[in-house]
Coordinates of C-alpha atoms in Angstrom, one line a residue:
F1 CA -6.7 -5.2 3.3
I2 CA -8.8 -5.6 0.5
P3 CA -11.8 -4.3 2.0
K4 CA -9.8 -0.7 2.0
I5 CA -8.9 -0.9 -1.2
E6 CA -12.1 -1.7 -2.0
E7 CA -13.2 1.7 -0.5
L8 CA -10.8 3.3 -2.9
L9 CA -12.3 2.2 -6.4
V10 CA -14.8 5.1 -6.2
K11 CA -13.3 8.7 -6.6
E12 CA -16.6 11.1 -5.6
S13 CA -15.9 14.8 -6.0
V14 CA -18.4 17.6 -6.4
G15 CA -19.7 18.2 -10.0
K16 CA -19.2 21.4 -12.0
S17 CA -22.3 23.6 -11.2
G18 CA -21.9 22.4 -7.3
G19 CA -24.6 20.4 -7.4
A20 CA -25.2 16.4 -7.1
E21 CA -21.6 14.5 -6.0
E22 CA -20.0 12.6 -9.1
K23 CA -18.7 9.1 -9.1
A24 CA -15.2 8.4 -11.0
L25 CA -13.8 5.1 -11.3
R26 CA -9.8 4.8 -10.2
S27 CA -9.0 2.3 -13.6
P28 CA -5.2 1.5 -11.6
V29 CA -7.0 0.2 -8.5
A30 CA -9.7 -2.0 -10.3
L31 CA -7.2 -3.6 -12.7
A32 CA -4.8 -4.2 -9.4
L33 CA -7.8 -6.0 -7.6
V34 CA -8.3 -7.7 -10.7
K35 CA -4.5 -9.2 -10.8
L36 CA -4.6 -9.6 -7.3
F37 CA -7.6 -11.8 -6.9
Q38 CA -6.0 -14.0 -9.5
K39 CA -4.0 -14.2 -6.8
L40 CA -5.9 -16.0 -4.4
P41 CA -7.9 -18.9 -4.1
R42 CA -11.0 -20.1 -6.7
S43 CA -13.4 -19.7 -4.7
I44 CA -12.2 -16.1 -3.4
F45 CA -12.3 -14.8 -6.9
E46 CA -15.3 -16.0 -8.1
A47 CA -16.9 -13.8 -5.2
K48 CA -14.7 -10.9 -5.4
L49 CA -15.6 -10.8 -9.5
P50 CA -19.1 -9.6 -9.5
R51 CA -19.0 -6.8 -6.7
L52 CA -16.1 -5.3 -8.6
L53 CA -17.7 -5.5 -12.1
V54 CA -21.0 -4.3 -10.9
V55 CA -18.9 -1.6 -9.9
V56 CA -17.3 -0.6 -13.7
C57 CA -20.5 -1.0 -15.1
N58 CA -22.5 1.1 -12.8
A59 CA -19.2 3.8 -13.4
L60 CA -20.4 3.2 -17.1
K61 CA -24.0 5.1 -16.0
S62 CA -22.6 8.3 -15.8
K63 CA -23.4 11.1 -18.1
D64 CA -19.7 12.4 -18.1
S65 CA -18.3 10.7 -21.4
Q66 CA -14.9 10.9 -20.2
T67 CA -15.9 8.8 -16.8
R68 CA -18.0 6.3 -19.6
D69 CA -14.7 6.0 -21.5
V70 CA -12.1 5.2 -18.9
A71 CA -15.0 2.3 -17.4
R72 CA -14.9 1.1 -20.5
E73 CA -11.5 1.0 -21.5
T74 CA -11.2 -0.9 -17.8
L75 CA -13.9 -3.1 -18.6
A76 CA -11.8 -4.3 -21.7
K77 CA -8.6 -4.9 -19.5
I78 CA -10.6 -7.0 -17.2
G79 CA -11.7 -8.9 -19.7
S80 CA -8.4 -9.5 -21.8
T81 CA -6.8 -10.5 -18.3
I82 CA -9.5 -13.0 -16.2
P83 CA -9.8 -16.6 -17.8
V84 CA -12.6 -16.9 -21.1
E85 CA -14.5 -19.0 -18.8
Y86 CA -15.8 -15.9 -16.8
M87 CA -16.8 -13.8 -19.9
S88 CA -20.3 -14.8 -18.9
E89 CA -20.3 -12.8 -15.6
I90 CA -19.4 -9.6 -17.7
I91 CA -21.9 -10.0 -19.9
K92 CA -24.3 -10.7 -17.7
E93 CA -23.6 -7.4 -15.9
L94 CA -24.0 -5.3 -18.8
A95 CA -27.0 -6.7 -19.6
G96 CA -28.9 -6.4 -16.0
M97 CA -27.0 -3.0 -15.3
L98 CA -27.4 -1.3 -19.1
S99 CA -31.1 -1.7 -19.9
E100 CA -32.9 1.4 -21.1
G101 CA -32.5 4.5 -22.9
Y102 CA -29.1 5.9 -23.8
Q103 CA -27.4 2.8 -21.5
L104 CA -28.2 0.7 -24.8
H105 CA -25.6 2.6 -26.8
V106 CA -22.7 3.0 -24.2
R107 CA -23.5 -1.6 -23.7
S108 CA -23.2 -2.2 -27.1
A109 CA -19.7 0.4 -27.4
A110 CA -18.2 -1.5 -24.1
L111 CA -19.4 -4.9 -25.1
H112 CA -17.4 -4.3 -28.8
S113 CA -14.2 -2.8 -26.8
V114 CA -14.6 -6.4 -24.7
M115 CA -14.5 -8.4 -27.6
M116 CA -12.0 -6.4 -29.2
A117 CA -10.0 -7.2 -26.2
I118 CA -10.3 -10.4 -25.8
S119 CA -9.9 -11.3 -29.5
K120 CA -6.2 -10.1 -29.8
V121 CA -5.4 -12.4 -26.3
Y122 CA -7.8 -15.2 -26.9
E123 CA -6.5 -18.7 -28.7
R124 CA -8.9 -21.3 -29.1
P125 CA -7.1 -25.0 -28.2
A126 CA -5.9 -26.7 -31.7
T127 CA -6.8 -30.5 -30.9
L128 CA -10.5 -31.0 -29.2
S129 CA -12.2 -33.8 -28.6
V130 CA -16.6 -33.7 -28.8
E131 CA -17.0 -33.0 -25.1
D132 CA -14.0 -30.6 -25.0
A133 CA -15.4 -28.5 -28.3
I134 CA -18.8 -28.5 -26.3
R135 CA -17.5 -27.2 -23.2
L136 CA -15.7 -24.3 -24.8
P137 CA -16.0 -21.2 -22.4
F138 CA -16.3 -18.6 -25.1
D139 CA -18.5 -20.7 -27.4
R140 CA -20.7 -21.3 -24.4
C141 CA -21.3 -17.2 -24.0
V142 CA -22.2 -16.8 -27.9
P143 CA -26.0 -17.0 -27.4
A144 CA -25.6 -14.7 -24.6
L145 CA -23.7 -12.1 -26.8
M146 CA -26.4 -12.8 -30.0
D147 CA -28.7 -11.5 -27.2
L148 CA -27.3 -8.5 -26.5
I149 CA -26.1 -7.6 -30.1
Q150 CA -29.7 -8.1 -31.8
Q151 CA -31.4 -5.7 -29.3
D152 CA -28.9 -3.0 -30.6
I153 CA -29.4 -3.6 -34.3
F154 CA -33.2 -4.8 -33.9
G155 CA -34.6 -3.6 -30.6
T156 CA -35.3 0.0 -29.1
A157 CA -32.0 1.1 -29.6
S158 CA -32.2 1.1 -33.8
E159 CA -35.2 2.7 -33.0
M160 CA -34.0 5.3 -31.2
K161 CA -31.0 6.1 -34.0
E162 CA -33.5 6.2 -36.9
V163 CA -36.5 7.9 -35.8
Q164 CA -36.5 11.0 -37.3
G165 CA -38.7 14.8 -36.2
A166 CA -38.0 14.5 -32.3
R167 CA -35.8 16.2 -30.4
R168 CA -33.3 14.0 -28.7
R169 CA -29.8 14.0 -27.0
L170 CA -27.7 11.2 -28.0
V171 CA -24.4 10.1 -26.7
K172 CA -21.4 9.8 -28.5
E173 CA -21.3 6.0 -28.5
A174 CA -24.5 6.0 -30.3
S175 CA -22.7 7.4 -33.6
G176 CA -22.5 3.9 -36.0
V177 CA -23.2 0.1 -35.4
K178 CA -20.8 -1.2 -33.3
S179 CA -22.2 -4.6 -33.1
Y180 CA -22.0 -5.7 -37.2
D181 CA -18.1 -5.3 -35.8
T182 CA -18.9 -7.7 -32.8
L183 CA -20.7 -10.0 -34.6
E184 CA -17.7 -10.4 -37.1
I185 CA -15.5 -10.8 -34.0
V186 CA -17.4 -13.3 -32.6
A187 CA -17.7 -15.3 -35.7
R188 CA -13.7 -15.4 -36.2
L189 CA -13.4 -16.6 -32.5
I190 CA -15.7 -19.7 -32.5
L191 CA -15.2 -22.8 -32.8
F192 CA -16.7 -24.1 -37.0
R193 CA -17.8 -27.3 -36.1
P194 CA -21.5 -27.2 -37.0
S195 CA -21.7 -31.1 -36.9
L196 CA -21.8 -30.9 -33.3
A197 CA -25.6 -30.2 -33.0
S198 CA -25.9 -33.2 -34.2
D199 CA -23.3 -35.6 -32.5
P200 CA -25.5 -38.1 -31.0
S201 CA -23.1 -38.5 -28.0
R202 CA -24.8 -35.2 -27.0
K203 CA -28.2 -35.7 -27.6
S204 CA -28.1 -38.4 -25.1
D205 CA -26.4 -36.1 -22.2
A206 CA -29.0 -34.3 -20.4
E207 CA -26.1 -31.8 -18.9
F208 CA -25.8 -30.0 -22.1
S209 CA -28.6 -27.3 -22.1
F210 CA -27.0 -24.7 -24.1
P211 CA -26.7 -25.0 -27.9
A212 CA -23.8 -27.6 -28.7
S213 CA -22.8 -25.6 -31.9
A214 CA -21.7 -21.6 -31.7
V215 CA -22.2 -21.7 -35.6
H216 CA -25.9 -22.2 -35.5
A217 CA -26.2 -20.1 -32.0
V218 CA -25.1 -16.8 -34.4
V219 CA -26.4 -18.1 -38.3
G220 CA -29.8 -19.9 -37.0
P221 CA -31.8 -16.5 -35.5
L222 CA -30.5 -14.6 -38.7
L223 CA -31.8 -16.9 -40.4
E224 CA -34.9 -17.5 -38.5
R225 CA -35.5 -13.4 -38.9
L226 CA -35.2 -14.3 -43.0
R227 CA -38.3 -17.1 -42.5
D228 CA -40.5 -14.5 -41.0
T229 CA -43.6 -14.1 -43.6
E230 CA -44.1 -10.7 -42.7
V231 CA -40.3 -9.0 -42.4
D232 CA -39.8 -5.7 -43.6
T233 CA -37.4 -4.3 -46.5
V234 CA -35.5 -2.9 -43.6
T235 CA -35.2 -5.8 -41.3
I236 CA -33.6 -8.1 -44.4
G237 CA -31.0 -5.0 -45.1
K238 CA -30.1 -5.4 -41.6
V239 CA -30.0 -9.4 -41.7
K240 CA -27.7 -9.0 -44.9
E241 CA -25.6 -7.0 -43.5
C242 CA -25.1 -9.4 -40.4
L243 CA -25.0 -12.0 -42.9
N244 CA -21.9 -10.6 -44.5
R245 CA -20.5 -9.6 -41.4
V246 CA -20.5 -13.3 -40.3
T247 CA -19.0 -14.3 -43.8
V248 CA -15.9 -12.3 -43.3
G249 CA -16.0 -13.8 -40.5
F250 CA -16.0 -17.4 -40.8
S251 CA -13.3 -16.7 -43.7
H252 CA -11.1 -15.7 -41.4
N253 CA -11.7 -18.5 -38.5
S254 CA -8.5 -20.9 -38.7
S255 CA -11.0 -24.1 -37.4
I256 CA -12.8 -23.9 -40.6
E257 CA -12.7 -27.4 -43.0
A258 CA -14.3 -28.3 -46.1
E259 CA -15.9 -31.6 -44.6
E260 CA -18.1 -28.8 -42.3
I261 CA -18.6 -26.2 -44.3
F262 CA -20.3 -28.4 -47.2
P263 CA -23.3 -29.9 -45.2
F264 CA -24.0 -26.6 -42.8
V265 CA -24.1 -24.5 -46.4
Y266 CA -26.2 -26.6 -48.5
A267 CA -28.8 -27.4 -45.0
S268 CA -29.0 -23.8 -44.7
V269 CA -29.9 -22.8 -48.2
Y270 CA -32.0 -25.9 -49.2
P271 CA -35.0 -25.0 -47.6
F272 CA -34.7 -21.3 -49.4
V273 CA -33.9 -22.5 -52.6
N274 CA -36.7 -24.9 -53.0
G275 CA -39.5 -23.2 -51.1
A276 CA -41.4 -22.3 -53.6
E277 CA -42.4 -26.2 -53.8
V278 CA -44.3 -25.4 -50.6
Q279 CA -47.6 -23.6 -50.8
H280 CA -50.7 -23.5 -48.5
S281 CA -54.0 -22.4 -50.1
D282 CA -55.1 -18.7 -48.3
A283 CA -58.7 -19.7 -48.5
D284 CA -58.6 -20.3 -44.6
S285 CA -61.5 -18.0 -43.0
D286 CA -62.1 -17.4 -39.4
D287 CA -66.2 -16.7 -40.3
S288 CA -67.5 -19.8 -42.4
S289 CA -70.0 -17.1 -44.0
V290 CA -67.3 -15.0 -44.9
G291 CA -65.2 -18.1 -46.9
E292 CA -68.5 -19.0 -49.0
G293 CA -69.5 -17.3 -51.7
I294 CA -72.4 -15.1 -52.2
R295 CA -74.7 -16.4 -54.7
V296 CA -76.9 -13.9 -56.6
S297 CA -80.0 -15.2 -58.0
T298 CA -83.8 -14.6 -59.0
T299 CA -87.0 -16.4 -58.6
R300 CA -89.5 -14.1 -60.2
K301 CA -91.6 -15.4 -62.9
K302 CA -91.6 -13.9 -66.7
R303 CA -94.0 -11.0 -66.9
N304 CA -94.9 -10.2 -70.3
G305 CA -91.8 -11.1 -72.1
R306 CA -90.0 -9.4 -69.3
N307 CA -86.5 -11.3 -67.7
N308 CA -86.6 -13.6 -71.1
K309 CA -82.8 -14.6 -70.3
K310 CA -82.9 -17.7 -67.5
T311 CA -81.2 -17.3 -64.2
E312 CA -79.8 -20.6 -62.4
E313 CA -78.6 -20.7 -59.1
G314 CA -75.2 -20.0 -58.5
K315 CA -74.6 -17.8 -62.0
K316 CA -73.0 -14.5 -61.7
V317 CA -75.5 -11.9 -62.3
D318 CA -75.6 -8.1 -61.6
V319 CA -76.5 -7.1 -57.7
F320 CA -79.1 -4.5 -57.4
Q321 CA -78.3 -1.3 -57.3
W322 CA -80.7 -0.1 -54.3
Q323 CA -78.1 2.5 -52.7
P324 CA -79.4 6.4 -52.5
S325 CA -75.4 6.8 -54.3
T326 CA -74.0 4.0 -56.1
L327 CA -70.2 5.6 -56.2
H328 CA -68.2 2.7 -54.2
A329 CA -71.0 0.0 -54.7
P330 CA -70.1 -3.7 -56.0
T331 CA -71.4 -4.3 -59.9
D332 CA -71.2 -7.8 -59.2
S333 CA -71.1 -10.8 -56.9
R334 CA -67.5 -11.0 -57.0
N335 CA -66.8 -7.7 -55.9
A336 CA -69.8 -7.7 -53.2
F337 CA -67.7 -11.2 -52.1
D338 CA -65.0 -9.1 -51.6
A339 CA -66.1 -5.9 -50.0
R340 CA -68.0 -8.6 -47.5
K341 CA -65.0 -10.3 -46.6
Q342 CA -62.5 -6.8 -46.4
E343 CA -64.9 -5.6 -43.9
S344 CA -65.7 -8.5 -41.9
A345 CA -61.8 -8.9 -41.7
E346 CA -61.6 -4.9 -40.9
L347 CA -64.2 -5.9 -38.1
R348 CA -61.7 -8.3 -36.2
K349 CA -58.3 -6.6 -36.4
V350 CA -57.2 -6.1 -33.4
V351 CA -54.4 -3.1 -33.3
D352 CA -53.4 -2.9 -29.4
G353 CA -50.5 -4.7 -30.1
A354 CA -48.1 -6.1 -32.1
S355 CA -48.6 -10.2 -31.2
A356 CA -52.4 -9.3 -30.3
P357 CA -53.3 -10.0 -34.2
K358 CA -51.5 -13.7 -34.1
M359 CA -53.9 -14.4 -31.6
T360 CA -57.3 -13.6 -32.7
G361 CA -59.3 -13.9 -36.3
S362 CA -58.4 -15.3 -39.7
S363 CA -54.6 -14.2 -38.6
R364 CA -54.5 -17.2 -36.6
Y365 CA -53.7 -19.8 -38.8
E366 CA -50.1 -17.6 -39.8
A367 CA -48.3 -19.8 -37.8
L368 CA -49.2 -22.5 -39.8
K369 CA -47.8 -21.6 -42.4
S370 CA -45.0 -23.0 -43.8
S371 CA -41.1 -21.2 -42.3
Y372 CA -39.7 -21.8 -45.5
S373 CA -42.1 -19.5 -47.8
H374 CA -39.5 -17.5 -49.0
G375 CA -38.5 -18.2 -52.3
L376 CA -35.3 -17.2 -54.5
K377 CA -37.3 -14.5 -56.1
D378 CA -38.0 -13.1 -52.6
P379 CA -35.1 -10.8 -51.2
A380 CA -35.1 -12.3 -47.9
G381 CA -34.7 -15.8 -49.9
A382 CA -32.1 -14.1 -51.8
S383 CA -30.5 -12.9 -48.9
A384 CA -29.9 -16.3 -47.0
V385 CA -29.0 -18.0 -50.3
S386 CA -26.5 -15.7 -51.0
F387 CA -24.8 -15.9 -47.8
G388 CA -24.7 -19.4 -48.2
L389 CA -22.8 -19.3 -51.7
R390 CA -20.6 -16.8 -50.6
L391 CA -19.3 -18.9 -47.8
L392 CA -18.9 -21.9 -49.9
H393 CA -17.3 -20.1 -52.7
S394 CA -15.0 -18.5 -50.1
C395 CA -14.1 -22.4 -48.8
L396 CA -13.4 -23.2 -52.2
K397 CA -10.8 -20.4 -53.2
K398 CA -9.2 -21.4 -49.9
S399 CA -9.2 -24.9 -49.5
K400 CA -6.9 -27.5 -51.1
L401 CA -9.6 -30.1 -52.0
D402 CA -8.7 -33.5 -52.7
I403 CA -10.7 -33.6 -56.2
K404 CA -10.4 -37.2 -56.3
D405 CA -11.4 -37.9 -52.8
E406 CA -14.5 -39.7 -52.8
K407 CA -16.4 -38.6 -49.6
T408 CA -15.3 -34.8 -51.0
L409 CA -17.1 -36.1 -54.4
A410 CA -19.8 -37.1 -52.5
M411 CA -20.4 -33.8 -50.4
A412 CA -20.1 -31.8 -53.4
D413 CA -22.4 -33.7 -55.7
P414 CA -26.1 -32.5 -54.3
Y415 CA -24.5 -28.8 -55.3
V416 CA -24.9 -29.1 -58.4
P417 CA -28.5 -29.7 -59.5
M418 CA -29.4 -26.7 -56.0
L419 CA -26.9 -24.3 -57.8
T420 CA -28.7 -24.9 -61.1
N421 CA -32.0 -24.1 -59.9
C422 CA -30.5 -21.3 -58.5
V423 CA -29.2 -20.2 -62.1
E424 CA -32.3 -21.4 -63.8
N425 CA -35.2 -19.1 -61.2
C426 CA -33.0 -17.0 -59.2
G427 CA -33.3 -12.6 -60.5
D428 CA -30.7 -11.3 -57.6
N429 CA -27.4 -10.8 -59.3
A430 CA -25.8 -11.7 -56.7
V431 CA -26.9 -15.0 -56.5
I432 CA -26.3 -15.6 -60.2
L433 CA -22.5 -14.3 -60.1
L434 CA -22.2 -16.6 -56.6
S435 CA -23.8 -20.0 -58.9
L436 CA -21.8 -19.3 -61.4
K437 CA -18.6 -18.9 -59.4
C438 CA -18.9 -22.2 -57.2
L439 CA -20.1 -24.1 -60.6
A440 CA -16.2 -23.0 -61.9
F441 CA -14.9 -24.9 -58.8
L442 CA -17.1 -27.4 -58.7
L443 CA -17.6 -28.5 -62.8
K444 CA -13.9 -29.0 -62.4
M445 CA -14.3 -32.9 -60.3
K446 CA -16.2 -35.4 -61.8
L447 CA -19.2 -35.6 -59.7
P448 CA -21.6 -38.0 -60.7
S449 CA -25.2 -35.5 -61.4
V450 CA -22.8 -33.2 -63.8
P451 CA -24.1 -35.3 -67.0
Q452 CA -28.0 -35.4 -66.1
Y453 CA -27.9 -31.9 -65.5
S454 CA -25.8 -30.2 -67.9
P455 CA -27.9 -29.6 -70.9
K456 CA -30.0 -28.2 -68.4
L457 CA -27.7 -26.0 -67.0
G458 CA -26.3 -25.1 -70.8
Q459 CA -29.3 -24.0 -71.7
H460 CA -29.7 -21.4 -68.9
V461 CA -26.2 -19.9 -69.0
L462 CA -26.8 -19.6 -72.6
K463 CA -29.9 -17.6 -72.2
L464 CA -28.0 -15.6 -69.4
L465 CA -25.6 -14.8 -72.2
T466 CA -28.5 -13.6 -74.3
D467 CA -29.8 -11.3 -71.6
T468 CA -26.8 -9.9 -70.5
G469 CA -26.5 -8.4 -74.2
A470 CA -23.5 -5.7 -74.2
A471 CA -22.7 -6.2 -70.8
A472 CA -23.4 -2.5 -69.9
S473 CA -22.8 -3.0 -65.8
S474 CA -20.4 -4.5 -64.3
A475 CA -22.1 -7.2 -62.9
K476 CA -23.5 -8.5 -65.6
N477 CA -20.1 -8.3 -67.2
E478 CA -19.2 -10.7 -64.4
I479 CA -22.0 -12.7 -65.1
A480 CA -21.1 -13.1 -68.8
Q481 CA -17.3 -13.8 -67.7
G482 CA -18.9 -16.9 -65.1
C483 CA -21.0 -17.9 -68.4
F484 CA -18.5 -18.7 -70.4
K485 CA -16.1 -20.5 -68.1
A486 CA -18.9 -22.7 -67.1
M487 CA -19.9 -23.2 -71.0
T488 CA -16.0 -24.4 -71.1
L489 CA -16.0 -26.6 -68.4
L490 CA -19.2 -28.1 -69.4
M491 CA -17.9 -29.2 -72.6
T492 CA -14.6 -30.3 -71.3
F493 CA -16.1 -31.7 -68.4
G494 CA -15.4 -36.2 -68.7
S495 CA -11.8 -35.2 -71.3
S496 CA -8.5 -36.6 -69.9
D497 CA -6.7 -34.1 -71.4
G498 CA -8.6 -30.9 -71.0
K499 CA -9.8 -29.8 -74.0
P500 CA -13.3 -29.8 -75.4
P501 CA -14.2 -32.8 -77.7
P502 CA -15.0 -32.5 -81.9
A503 CA -18.8 -31.6 -81.5
S504 CA -21.1 -29.4 -83.2
V505 CA -23.3 -27.0 -80.5
S506 CA -25.8 -25.0 -82.7
V507 CA -28.5 -22.4 -80.7
G508 CA -32.2 -22.5 -81.8
D509 CA -34.6 -19.5 -81.6
S510 CA -35.2 -20.5 -77.7
G511 CA -31.4 -20.2 -77.1
K512 CA -31.6 -23.7 -76.0
F513 CA -28.9 -26.6 -77.2
D514 CA -29.5 -28.4 -80.0
S515 CA -27.3 -31.2 -81.3
T516 CA -29.9 -32.1 -83.8
N517 CA -30.4 -29.0 -85.5
Q518 CA -29.4 -29.0 -89.3
N519 CA -28.2 -25.7 -89.4
Q520 CA -25.4 -25.7 -87.0
L521 CA -22.5 -24.0 -86.3
P522 CA -19.7 -26.0 -85.7
L523 CA -16.5 -25.1 -82.9
D524 CA -13.4 -26.3 -83.5
A525 CA -12.0 -28.7 -80.6
E526 CA -9.2 -26.6 -81.0

């Protein structure tokens, strides 16, 4: 009975031009078979489902737009009907059957439709043990989902959309980037428990070959792209948009808790904030002769009073210009050394592949460089810090924290020096504004590190107020408001009634706190 129904899945008809036959999927038959398979024993369901998915995904290859629409809607309904643990089968068939050309755009649109349908019916268990949390079916599919999402945003599909001057016919699924929406849905549905990655019971269990924390599976690959020393501006913009969507998804995630947010954000942001501390020498070279300086010296004796100036070995002197044309000739030893080093690098350069230069010549040392080379003044580092602070601010704004709880204070205290560093060294307005907004919450707590860092923080907050001036732009206006709020909280810190103690604060020419200056400006406590 079932084989006869399976033969009715596809309807064959002659094409419009009277040529090759066209195959159209019968959606009602496919959905009826899925419901029938679910009534049968589990072993039969698991044997029949893959073939059904192959037929549906094969219909997505059709050049006819209407046929693809029917197949995409059918696949989405199947995804919302079957248990979540079988979602990996859908991902596997999409990745295997739609892997080139216009099919990449069709795949991203189909994946987005499936995720939209699943998000309407998926319910995460309310209470979970550590073992159950690690084995969540949806979270186990996240690495495969992220692989498809990154291929669409950073891979060949993205290059096909961005290419200019080439004659191409794009399918309608190529308009826009559906993967950003898919990423937001994934961030909203996963279990936000990054502490699972460091759970000791999980480390001792060799059965778990998949990532224990779905949060790290989502955020890790994106931050890794920002750590790349050769990341370009276009990639930074794409990663920044991805992180913004992840932040929106996390903010709507019902499983998010402050106890998980504080350690996760600090561990993610800290390497980028303190990336400038790790420095490596750029003097490494493949050729020892190139790495040594060129010394130009003369050994001729004095002749008839000529060469009265003594020259010692190693002293920088002019290079003899014997070339027929001296238009581009080096004029001293330093220029000659630079020219020789550049010429040697050009001879070793390999141009037959993206990964080839990393395996030859002086660039073999690139892998030894610190992965945290991006700092606050770099666009990549600023994007990563902005993501972490935006997530932290969203948690502080929505969570009802007990500001007297010792555990909460212990987790929040390390943020004071880190945010002070952001205010002091970062040139990105978004990072500065987010730092001030987070400090507006943290300074209301009695954190142990505030008295130590308050003079430094106050100094740089005053400097920011001086730099913003009349606040011509809206961003600077918000920064100025954040500065005033931070100054108020610094002055009232430690007082029981929330009012500043009678004190005098003066601003010197350098914009610093000066409590001992004779020309002080008294501030009324009221």
